[in-house]
mmCIF file of C-alpha atoms in Angstrom:
data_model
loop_
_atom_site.group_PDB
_atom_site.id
_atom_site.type_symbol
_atom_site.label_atom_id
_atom_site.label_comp_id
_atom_site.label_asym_id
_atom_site.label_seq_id
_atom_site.Cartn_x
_atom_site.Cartn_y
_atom_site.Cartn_z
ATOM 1 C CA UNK F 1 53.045 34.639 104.037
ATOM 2 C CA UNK F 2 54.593 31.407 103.801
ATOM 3 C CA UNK F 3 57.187 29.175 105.471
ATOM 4 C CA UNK F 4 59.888 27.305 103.370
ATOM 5 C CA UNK F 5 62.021 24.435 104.822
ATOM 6 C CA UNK F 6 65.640 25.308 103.653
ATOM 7 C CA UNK F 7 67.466 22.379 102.424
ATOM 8 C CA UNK F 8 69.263 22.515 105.772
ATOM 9 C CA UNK F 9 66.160 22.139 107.778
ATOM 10 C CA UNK F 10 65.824 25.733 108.724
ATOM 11 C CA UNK F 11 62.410 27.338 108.455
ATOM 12 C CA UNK F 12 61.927 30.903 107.298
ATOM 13 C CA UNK F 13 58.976 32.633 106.741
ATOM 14 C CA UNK F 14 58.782 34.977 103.430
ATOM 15 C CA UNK F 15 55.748 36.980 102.140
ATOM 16 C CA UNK F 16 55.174 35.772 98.897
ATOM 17 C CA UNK F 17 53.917 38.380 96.185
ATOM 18 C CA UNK F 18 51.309 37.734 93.193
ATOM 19 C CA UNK F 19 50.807 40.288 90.546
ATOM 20 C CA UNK F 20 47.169 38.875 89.701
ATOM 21 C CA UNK F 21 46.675 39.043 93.523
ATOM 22 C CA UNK F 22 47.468 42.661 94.160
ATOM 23 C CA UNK F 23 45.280 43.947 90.496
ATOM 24 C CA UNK F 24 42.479 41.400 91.609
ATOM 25 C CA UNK F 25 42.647 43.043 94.882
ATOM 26 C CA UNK F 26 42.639 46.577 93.089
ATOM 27 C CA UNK F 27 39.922 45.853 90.614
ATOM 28 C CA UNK F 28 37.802 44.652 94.105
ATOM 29 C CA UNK F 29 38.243 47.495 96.086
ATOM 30 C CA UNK F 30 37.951 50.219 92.395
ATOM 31 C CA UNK F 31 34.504 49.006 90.969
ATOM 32 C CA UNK F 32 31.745 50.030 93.503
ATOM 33 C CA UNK F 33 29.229 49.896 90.501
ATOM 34 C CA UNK F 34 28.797 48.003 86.860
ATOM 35 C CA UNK F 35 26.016 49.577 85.087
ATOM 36 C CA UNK F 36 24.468 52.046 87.391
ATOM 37 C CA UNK F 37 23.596 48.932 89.679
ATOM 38 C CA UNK F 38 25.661 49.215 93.340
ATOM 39 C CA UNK F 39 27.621 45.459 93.287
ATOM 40 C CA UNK F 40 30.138 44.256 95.710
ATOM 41 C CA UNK F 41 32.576 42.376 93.148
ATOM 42 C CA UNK F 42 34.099 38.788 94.749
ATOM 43 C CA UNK F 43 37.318 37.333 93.308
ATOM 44 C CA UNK F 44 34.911 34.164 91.829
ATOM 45 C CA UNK F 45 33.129 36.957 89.681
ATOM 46 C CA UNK F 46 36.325 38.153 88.389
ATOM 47 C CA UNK F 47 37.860 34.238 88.255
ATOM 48 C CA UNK F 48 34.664 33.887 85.385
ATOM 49 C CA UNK F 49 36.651 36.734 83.001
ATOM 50 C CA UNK F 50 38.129 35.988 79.997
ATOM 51 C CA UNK F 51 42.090 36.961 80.240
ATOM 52 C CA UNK F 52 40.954 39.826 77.426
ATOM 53 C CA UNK F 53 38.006 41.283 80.097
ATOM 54 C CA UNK F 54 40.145 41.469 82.805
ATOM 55 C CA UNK F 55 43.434 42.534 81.033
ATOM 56 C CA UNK F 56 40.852 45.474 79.963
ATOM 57 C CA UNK F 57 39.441 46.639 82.837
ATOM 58 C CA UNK F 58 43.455 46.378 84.346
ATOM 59 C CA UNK F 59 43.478 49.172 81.433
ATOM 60 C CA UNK F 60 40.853 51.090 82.412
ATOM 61 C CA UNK F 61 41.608 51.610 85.896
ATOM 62 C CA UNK F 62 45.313 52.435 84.927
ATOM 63 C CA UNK F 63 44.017 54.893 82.396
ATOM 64 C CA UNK F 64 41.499 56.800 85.284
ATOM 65 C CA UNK F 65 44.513 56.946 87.848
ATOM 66 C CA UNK F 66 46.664 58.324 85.140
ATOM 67 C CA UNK F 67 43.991 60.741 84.234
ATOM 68 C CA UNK F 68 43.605 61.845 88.383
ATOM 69 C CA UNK F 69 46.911 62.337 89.005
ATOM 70 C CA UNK F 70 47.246 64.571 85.400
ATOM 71 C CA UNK F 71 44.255 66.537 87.108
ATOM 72 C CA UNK F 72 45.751 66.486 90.101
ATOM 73 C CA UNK F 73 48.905 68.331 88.979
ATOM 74 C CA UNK F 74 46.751 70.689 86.921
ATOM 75 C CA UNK F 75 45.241 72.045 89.535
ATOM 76 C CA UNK F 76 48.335 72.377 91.776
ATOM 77 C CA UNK F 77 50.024 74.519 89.167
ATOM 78 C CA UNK F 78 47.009 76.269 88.786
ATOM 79 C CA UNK F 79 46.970 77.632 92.283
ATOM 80 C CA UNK F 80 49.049 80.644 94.104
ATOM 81 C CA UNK F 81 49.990 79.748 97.457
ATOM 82 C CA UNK F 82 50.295 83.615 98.446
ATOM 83 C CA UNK F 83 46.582 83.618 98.850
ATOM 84 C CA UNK F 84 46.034 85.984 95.591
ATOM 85 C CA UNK F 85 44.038 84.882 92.496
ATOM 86 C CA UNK F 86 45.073 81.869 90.462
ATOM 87 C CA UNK F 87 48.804 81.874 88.756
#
């Protein structure tokens, strides 16, 4: 959040929203591992990326949320709600 000073002297305070904030904060709370090894990522580890590194784990994680929800709805129309075998 953050309060502007309109040019009439008002104040207002408006939540301001960053793109590399919210996937920085994704990427933080997504990776509980890198190679096998249990890590608790900080944003200064992820500040040290090259634009290509973090544009590719961005990827990744999009790719394995795409990949739960298509599992996801697999298994939903897999499944018969009357309490008989699967459909």
């Amino acid at each position: 959040m953050r309060e502007i000073i309109r040019p009439d002297n008002s104040r207002e305070v408006v939540v301001v929203a960053s793109p590399m904030r919210a996937a920085v904060a994704l990427i933080l709370s997504q990776i509980e591992a890198l190679d096998g090894e249990s890590i608790a990522l900080t944003p200064e580890m992820l500040k040290g990326l090259s634009a290509k590194d973090f544009n590719n784990i961005c990827s990744a994680i999009e790719g394995l949320d795409q990949a739960l929800t298509a599992v996801g709805r697999s298994a939903e129309r897999g499944r018969d709600d009357q309490g008989g075998a699967d459909a």
